[in-house]
PDB file of C-alpha atoms in Angstrom:
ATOM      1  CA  UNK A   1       3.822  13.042   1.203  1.00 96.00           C
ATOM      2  CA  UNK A   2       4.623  15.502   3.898  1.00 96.00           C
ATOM      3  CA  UNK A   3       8.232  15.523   5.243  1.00 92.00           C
ATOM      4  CA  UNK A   4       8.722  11.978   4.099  1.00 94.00           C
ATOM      5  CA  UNK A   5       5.730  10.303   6.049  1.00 96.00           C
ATOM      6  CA  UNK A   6       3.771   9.446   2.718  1.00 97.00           C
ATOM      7  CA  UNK A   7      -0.190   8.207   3.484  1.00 96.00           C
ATOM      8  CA  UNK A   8      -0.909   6.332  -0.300  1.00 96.00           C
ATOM      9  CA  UNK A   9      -4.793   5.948  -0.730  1.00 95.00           C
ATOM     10  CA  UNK A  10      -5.697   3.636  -3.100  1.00 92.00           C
ATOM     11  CA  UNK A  11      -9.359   3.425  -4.157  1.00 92.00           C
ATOM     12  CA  UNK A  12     -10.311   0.515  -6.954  1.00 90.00           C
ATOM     13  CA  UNK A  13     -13.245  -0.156  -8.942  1.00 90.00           C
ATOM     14  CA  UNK A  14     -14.266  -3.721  -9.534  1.00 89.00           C
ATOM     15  CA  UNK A  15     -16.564  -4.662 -12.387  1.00 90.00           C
ATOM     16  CA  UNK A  16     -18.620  -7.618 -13.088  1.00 91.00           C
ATOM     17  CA  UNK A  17     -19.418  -7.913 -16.571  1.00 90.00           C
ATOM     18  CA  UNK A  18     -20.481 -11.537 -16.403  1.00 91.00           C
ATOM     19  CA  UNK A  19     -23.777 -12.432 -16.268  1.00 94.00           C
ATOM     20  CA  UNK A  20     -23.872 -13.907 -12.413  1.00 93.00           C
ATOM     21  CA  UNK A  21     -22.728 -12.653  -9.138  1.00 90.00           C
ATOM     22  CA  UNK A  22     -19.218 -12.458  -8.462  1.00 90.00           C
ATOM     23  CA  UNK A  23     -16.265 -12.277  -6.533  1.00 86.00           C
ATOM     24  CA  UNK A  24     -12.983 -10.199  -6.841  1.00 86.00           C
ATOM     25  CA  UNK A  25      -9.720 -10.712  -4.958  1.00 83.00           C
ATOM     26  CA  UNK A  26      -7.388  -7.802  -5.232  1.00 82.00           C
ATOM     27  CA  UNK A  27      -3.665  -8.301  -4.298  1.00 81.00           C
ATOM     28  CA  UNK A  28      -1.518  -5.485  -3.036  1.00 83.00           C
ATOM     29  CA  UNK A  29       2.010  -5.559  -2.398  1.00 85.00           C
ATOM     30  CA  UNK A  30       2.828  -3.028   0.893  1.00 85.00           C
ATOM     31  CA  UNK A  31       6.033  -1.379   0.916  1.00 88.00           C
ATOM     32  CA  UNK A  32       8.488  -2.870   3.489  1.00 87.00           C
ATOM     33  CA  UNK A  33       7.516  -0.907   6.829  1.00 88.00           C
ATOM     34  CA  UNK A  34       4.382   0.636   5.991  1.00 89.00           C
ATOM     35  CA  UNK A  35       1.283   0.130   8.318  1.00 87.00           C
ATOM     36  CA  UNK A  36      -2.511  -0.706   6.804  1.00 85.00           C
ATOM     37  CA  UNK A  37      -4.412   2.251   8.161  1.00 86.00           C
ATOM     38  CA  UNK A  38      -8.200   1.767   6.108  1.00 87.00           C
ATOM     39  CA  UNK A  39     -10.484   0.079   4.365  1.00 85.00           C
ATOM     40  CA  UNK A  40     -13.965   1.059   3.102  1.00 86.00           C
ATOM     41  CA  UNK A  41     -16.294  -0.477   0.870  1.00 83.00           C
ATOM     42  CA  UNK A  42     -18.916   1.231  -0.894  1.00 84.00           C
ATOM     43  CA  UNK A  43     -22.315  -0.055  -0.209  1.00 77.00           C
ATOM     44  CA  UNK A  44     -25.892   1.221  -1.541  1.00 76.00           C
ATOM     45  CA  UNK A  45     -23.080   4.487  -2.649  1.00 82.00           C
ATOM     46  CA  UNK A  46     -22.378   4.704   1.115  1.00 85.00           C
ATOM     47  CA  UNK A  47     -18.494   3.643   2.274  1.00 86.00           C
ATOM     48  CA  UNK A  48     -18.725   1.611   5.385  1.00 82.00           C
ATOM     49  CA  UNK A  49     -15.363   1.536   6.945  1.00 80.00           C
ATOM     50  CA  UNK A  50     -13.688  -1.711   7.725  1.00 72.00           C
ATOM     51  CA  UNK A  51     -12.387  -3.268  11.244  1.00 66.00           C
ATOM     52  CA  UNK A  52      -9.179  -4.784  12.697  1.00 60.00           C
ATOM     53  CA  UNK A  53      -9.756  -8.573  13.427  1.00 61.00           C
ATOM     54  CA  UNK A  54      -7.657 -11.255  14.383  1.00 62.00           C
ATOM     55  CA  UNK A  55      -7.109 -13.297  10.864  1.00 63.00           C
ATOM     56  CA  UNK A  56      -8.829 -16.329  11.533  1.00 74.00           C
ATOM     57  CA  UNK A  57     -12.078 -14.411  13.341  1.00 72.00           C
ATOM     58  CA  UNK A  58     -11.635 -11.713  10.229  1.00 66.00           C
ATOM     59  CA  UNK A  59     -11.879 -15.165   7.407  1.00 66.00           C
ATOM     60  CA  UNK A  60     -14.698 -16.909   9.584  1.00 74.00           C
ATOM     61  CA  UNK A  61     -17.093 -13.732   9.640  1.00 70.00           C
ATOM     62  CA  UNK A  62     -16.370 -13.603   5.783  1.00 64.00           C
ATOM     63  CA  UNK A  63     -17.611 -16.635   4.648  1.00 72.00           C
ATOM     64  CA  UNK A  64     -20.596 -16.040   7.277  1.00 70.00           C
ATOM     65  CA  UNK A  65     -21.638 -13.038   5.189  1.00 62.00           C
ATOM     66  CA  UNK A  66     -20.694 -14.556   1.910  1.00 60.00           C
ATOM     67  CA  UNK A  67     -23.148 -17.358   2.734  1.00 61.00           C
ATOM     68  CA  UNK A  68     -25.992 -15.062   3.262  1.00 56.00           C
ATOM     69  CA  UNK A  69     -25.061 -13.092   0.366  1.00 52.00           C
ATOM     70  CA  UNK A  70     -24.590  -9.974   2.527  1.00 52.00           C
ATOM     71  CA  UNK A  71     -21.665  -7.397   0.972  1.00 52.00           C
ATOM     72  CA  UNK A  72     -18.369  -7.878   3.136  1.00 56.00           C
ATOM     73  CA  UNK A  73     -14.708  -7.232   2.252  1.00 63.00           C
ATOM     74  CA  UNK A  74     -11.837  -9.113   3.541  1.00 59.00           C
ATOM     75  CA  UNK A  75      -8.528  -7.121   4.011  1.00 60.00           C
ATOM     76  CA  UNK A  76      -5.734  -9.847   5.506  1.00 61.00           C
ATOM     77  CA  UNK A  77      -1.772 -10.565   4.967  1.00 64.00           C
ATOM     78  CA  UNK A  78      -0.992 -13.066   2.057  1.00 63.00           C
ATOM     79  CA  UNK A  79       2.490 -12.843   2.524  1.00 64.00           C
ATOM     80  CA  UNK A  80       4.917 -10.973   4.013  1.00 65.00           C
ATOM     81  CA  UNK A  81       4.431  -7.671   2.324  1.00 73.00           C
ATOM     82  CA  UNK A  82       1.078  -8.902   0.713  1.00 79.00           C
ATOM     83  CA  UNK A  83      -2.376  -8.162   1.386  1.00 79.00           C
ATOM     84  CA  UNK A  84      -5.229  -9.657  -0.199  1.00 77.00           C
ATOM     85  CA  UNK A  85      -8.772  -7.678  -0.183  1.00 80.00           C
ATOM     86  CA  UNK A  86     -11.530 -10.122  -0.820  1.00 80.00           C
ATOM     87  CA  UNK A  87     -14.839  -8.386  -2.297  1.00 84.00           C
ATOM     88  CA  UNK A  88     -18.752 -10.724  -2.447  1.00 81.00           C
ATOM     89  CA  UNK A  89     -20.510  -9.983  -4.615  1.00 84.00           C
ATOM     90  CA  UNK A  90     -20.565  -8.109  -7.403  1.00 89.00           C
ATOM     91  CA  UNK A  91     -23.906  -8.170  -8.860  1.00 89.00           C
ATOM     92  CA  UNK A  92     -23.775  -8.970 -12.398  1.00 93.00           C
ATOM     93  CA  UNK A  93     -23.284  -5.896 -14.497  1.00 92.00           C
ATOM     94  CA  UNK A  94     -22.373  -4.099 -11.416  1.00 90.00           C
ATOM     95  CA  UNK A  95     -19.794  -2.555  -9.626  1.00 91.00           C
ATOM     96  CA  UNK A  96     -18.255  -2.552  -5.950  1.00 90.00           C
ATOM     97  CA  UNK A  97     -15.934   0.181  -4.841  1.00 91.00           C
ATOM     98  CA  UNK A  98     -13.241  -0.691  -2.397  1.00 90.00           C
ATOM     99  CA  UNK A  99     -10.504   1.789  -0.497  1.00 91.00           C
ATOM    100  CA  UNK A 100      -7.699   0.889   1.575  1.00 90.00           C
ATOM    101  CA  UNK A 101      -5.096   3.019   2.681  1.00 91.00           C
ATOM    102  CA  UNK A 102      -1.230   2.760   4.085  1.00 92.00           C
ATOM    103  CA  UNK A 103       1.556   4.684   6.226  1.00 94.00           C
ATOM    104  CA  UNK A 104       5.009   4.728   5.545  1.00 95.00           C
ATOM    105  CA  UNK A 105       7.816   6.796   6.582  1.00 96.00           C
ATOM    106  CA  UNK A 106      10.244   7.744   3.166  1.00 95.00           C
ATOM    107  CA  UNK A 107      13.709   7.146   3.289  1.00 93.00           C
ATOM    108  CA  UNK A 108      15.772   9.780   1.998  1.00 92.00           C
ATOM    109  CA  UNK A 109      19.375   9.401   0.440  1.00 92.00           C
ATOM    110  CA  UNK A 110      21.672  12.087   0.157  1.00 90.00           C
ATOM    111  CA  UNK A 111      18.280  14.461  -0.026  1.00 87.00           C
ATOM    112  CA  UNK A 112      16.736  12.122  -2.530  1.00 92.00           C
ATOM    113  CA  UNK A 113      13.700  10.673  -1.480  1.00 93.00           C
ATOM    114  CA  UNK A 114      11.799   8.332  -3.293  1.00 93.00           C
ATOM    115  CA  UNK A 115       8.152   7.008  -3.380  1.00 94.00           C
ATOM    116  CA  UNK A 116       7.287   3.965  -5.157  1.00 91.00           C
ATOM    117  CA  UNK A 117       3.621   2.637  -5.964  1.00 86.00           C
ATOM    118  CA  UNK A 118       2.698  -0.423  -7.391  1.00 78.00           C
ATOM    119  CA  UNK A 119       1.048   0.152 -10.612  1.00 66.00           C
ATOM    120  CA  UNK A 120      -0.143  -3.515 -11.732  1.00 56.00           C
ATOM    121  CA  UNK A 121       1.780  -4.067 -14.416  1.00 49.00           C
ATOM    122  CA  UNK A 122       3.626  -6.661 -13.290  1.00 46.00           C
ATOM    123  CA  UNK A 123       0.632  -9.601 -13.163  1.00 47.00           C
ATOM    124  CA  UNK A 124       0.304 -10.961 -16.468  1.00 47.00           C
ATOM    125  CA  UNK A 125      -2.928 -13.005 -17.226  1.00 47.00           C
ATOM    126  CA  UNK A 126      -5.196 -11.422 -14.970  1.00 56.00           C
ATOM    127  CA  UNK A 127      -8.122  -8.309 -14.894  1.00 63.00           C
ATOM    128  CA  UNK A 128      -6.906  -5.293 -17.097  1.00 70.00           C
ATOM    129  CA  UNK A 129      -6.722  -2.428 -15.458  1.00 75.00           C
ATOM    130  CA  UNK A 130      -9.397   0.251 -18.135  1.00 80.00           C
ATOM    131  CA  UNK A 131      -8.078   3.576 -16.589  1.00 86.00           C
ATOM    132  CA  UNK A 132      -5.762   4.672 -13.893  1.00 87.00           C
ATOM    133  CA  UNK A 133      -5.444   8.418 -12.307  1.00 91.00           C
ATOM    134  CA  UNK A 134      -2.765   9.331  -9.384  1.00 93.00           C
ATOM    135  CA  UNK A 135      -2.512  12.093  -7.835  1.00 96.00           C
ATOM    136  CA  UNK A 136       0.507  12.738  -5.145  1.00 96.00           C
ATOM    137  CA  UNK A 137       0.710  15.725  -3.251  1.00 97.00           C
ATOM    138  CA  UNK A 138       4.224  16.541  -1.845  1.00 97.00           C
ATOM    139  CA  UNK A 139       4.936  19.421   1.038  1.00 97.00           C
ATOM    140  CA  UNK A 140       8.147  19.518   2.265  1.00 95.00           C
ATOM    141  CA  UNK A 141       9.809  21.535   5.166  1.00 93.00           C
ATOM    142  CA  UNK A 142      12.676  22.466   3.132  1.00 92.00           C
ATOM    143  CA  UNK A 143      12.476  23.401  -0.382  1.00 95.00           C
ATOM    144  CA  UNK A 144      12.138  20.930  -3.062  1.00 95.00           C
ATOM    145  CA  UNK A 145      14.442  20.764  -6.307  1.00 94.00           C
ATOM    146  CA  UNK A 146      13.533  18.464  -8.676  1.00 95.00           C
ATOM    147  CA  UNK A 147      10.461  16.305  -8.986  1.00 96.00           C
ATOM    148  CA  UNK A 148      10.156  13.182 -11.856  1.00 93.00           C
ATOM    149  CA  UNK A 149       9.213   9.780 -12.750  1.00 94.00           C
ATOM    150  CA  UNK A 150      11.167   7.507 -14.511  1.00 92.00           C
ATOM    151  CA  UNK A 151       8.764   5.093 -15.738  1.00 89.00           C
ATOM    152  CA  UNK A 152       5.625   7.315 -16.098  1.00 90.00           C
ATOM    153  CA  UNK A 153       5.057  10.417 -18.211  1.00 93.00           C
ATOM    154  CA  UNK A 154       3.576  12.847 -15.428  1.00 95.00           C
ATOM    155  CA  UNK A 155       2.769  16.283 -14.709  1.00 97.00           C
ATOM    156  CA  UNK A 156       4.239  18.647 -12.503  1.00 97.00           C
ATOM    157  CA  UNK A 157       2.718  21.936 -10.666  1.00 98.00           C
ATOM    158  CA  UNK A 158       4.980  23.485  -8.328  1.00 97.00           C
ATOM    159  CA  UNK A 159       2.097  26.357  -6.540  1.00 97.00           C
ATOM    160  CA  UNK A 160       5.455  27.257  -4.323  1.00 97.00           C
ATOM    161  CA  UNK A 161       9.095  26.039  -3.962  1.00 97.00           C
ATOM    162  CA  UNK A 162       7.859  23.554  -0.815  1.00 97.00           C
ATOM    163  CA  UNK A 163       5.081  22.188  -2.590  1.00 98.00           C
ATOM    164  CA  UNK A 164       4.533  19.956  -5.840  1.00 98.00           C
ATOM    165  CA  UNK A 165       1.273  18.495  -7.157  1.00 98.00           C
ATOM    166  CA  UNK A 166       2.067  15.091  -9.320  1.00 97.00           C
ATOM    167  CA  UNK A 167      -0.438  13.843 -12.044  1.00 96.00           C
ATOM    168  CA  UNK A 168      -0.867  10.731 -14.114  1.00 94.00           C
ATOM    169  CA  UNK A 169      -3.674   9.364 -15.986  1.00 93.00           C
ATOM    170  CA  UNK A 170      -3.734   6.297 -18.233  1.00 86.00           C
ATOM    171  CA  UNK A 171      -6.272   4.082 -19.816  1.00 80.00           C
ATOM    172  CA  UNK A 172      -5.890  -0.007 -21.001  1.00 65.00           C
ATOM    173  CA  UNK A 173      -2.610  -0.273 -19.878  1.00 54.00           C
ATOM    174  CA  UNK A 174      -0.632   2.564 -20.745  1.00 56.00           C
TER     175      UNK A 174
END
């Protein structure tokens, strides 16, 4: 976060532990207003970065590379406010690494701002999330008094009285 424009990078780790190819769909919730400004996939340990296509040209080329079993990821709008990311395949026993990353300008309140991050909790029934690190780096032009979470037990360093470094790490669910 610098002076309330916050960039949120989120980088996720799919797993196949089954024993054939598969296929993930990730879905993210955007904050109202905030603009889709990435997406990578990891190939070979190599990110190739994504591109902006019209949604039905952006679903057609997927399945084209799905049927060739080639490695694409779809990023498109489920919803308003939802995006779905699309990842095939993930080799059996393997791994796929996916990042995608947003813009969005914080509102502030009576010198309050506050960011907000979906953390996954909220889908019951479906993939476990096995560990979970953030890290949020906050510079502001003025100086900043108090930093907190209210849901997550985090850790603060404060290297000046513009800066704060935020930490969180958790593991099945916590």
């Amino acid at each position: 976060i610098d002076a309330q424009v916050a960039t949120t990078t989120v980088t996720q780790v799919f797993a196949n532990r089954g024993a054939g190819n598969g296929e993930a769909v990730f879905l993210f919730p955007l904050p109202s207003g905030a603009a889709m400004t990435g997406l990578a996939l990891w190939i070979d340990g190599e990110p190739v970065q994504g591109e902006v296509l019209a949604a039905d040209e952006a679903r057609a080329k997927y399945e084209e590379i799905v049927a060739f079993l080639r490695d694409p990821a779809l990023l498109e709008f489920a919803d308003q406010g939802l995006v779905r990311l699309s990842v095939f395949p993930i080799p059996a026993g393997g791994e796929r690494t996916v990042r995608l990353e947003y813009t969005e300008v914080l509102a502030a309140d009576q010198g309050l701002v506050r960011y907000r991050h979906p953390m996954g909790r909220e889908a019951q029934g479906l993939a476990e999330i096995e560990n979970l690190t953030a890290r949020l780096e906050i510079r502001s032009p003025e100086e900043i008094k108090v930093v907190y979470s209210p849901t997550h037990d985090v850790s603060v360093d404060r290297p000046d009285a513009t800066t704060a470094v935020v930490g969180y790490q958790g593991t099945g669910g916590e």
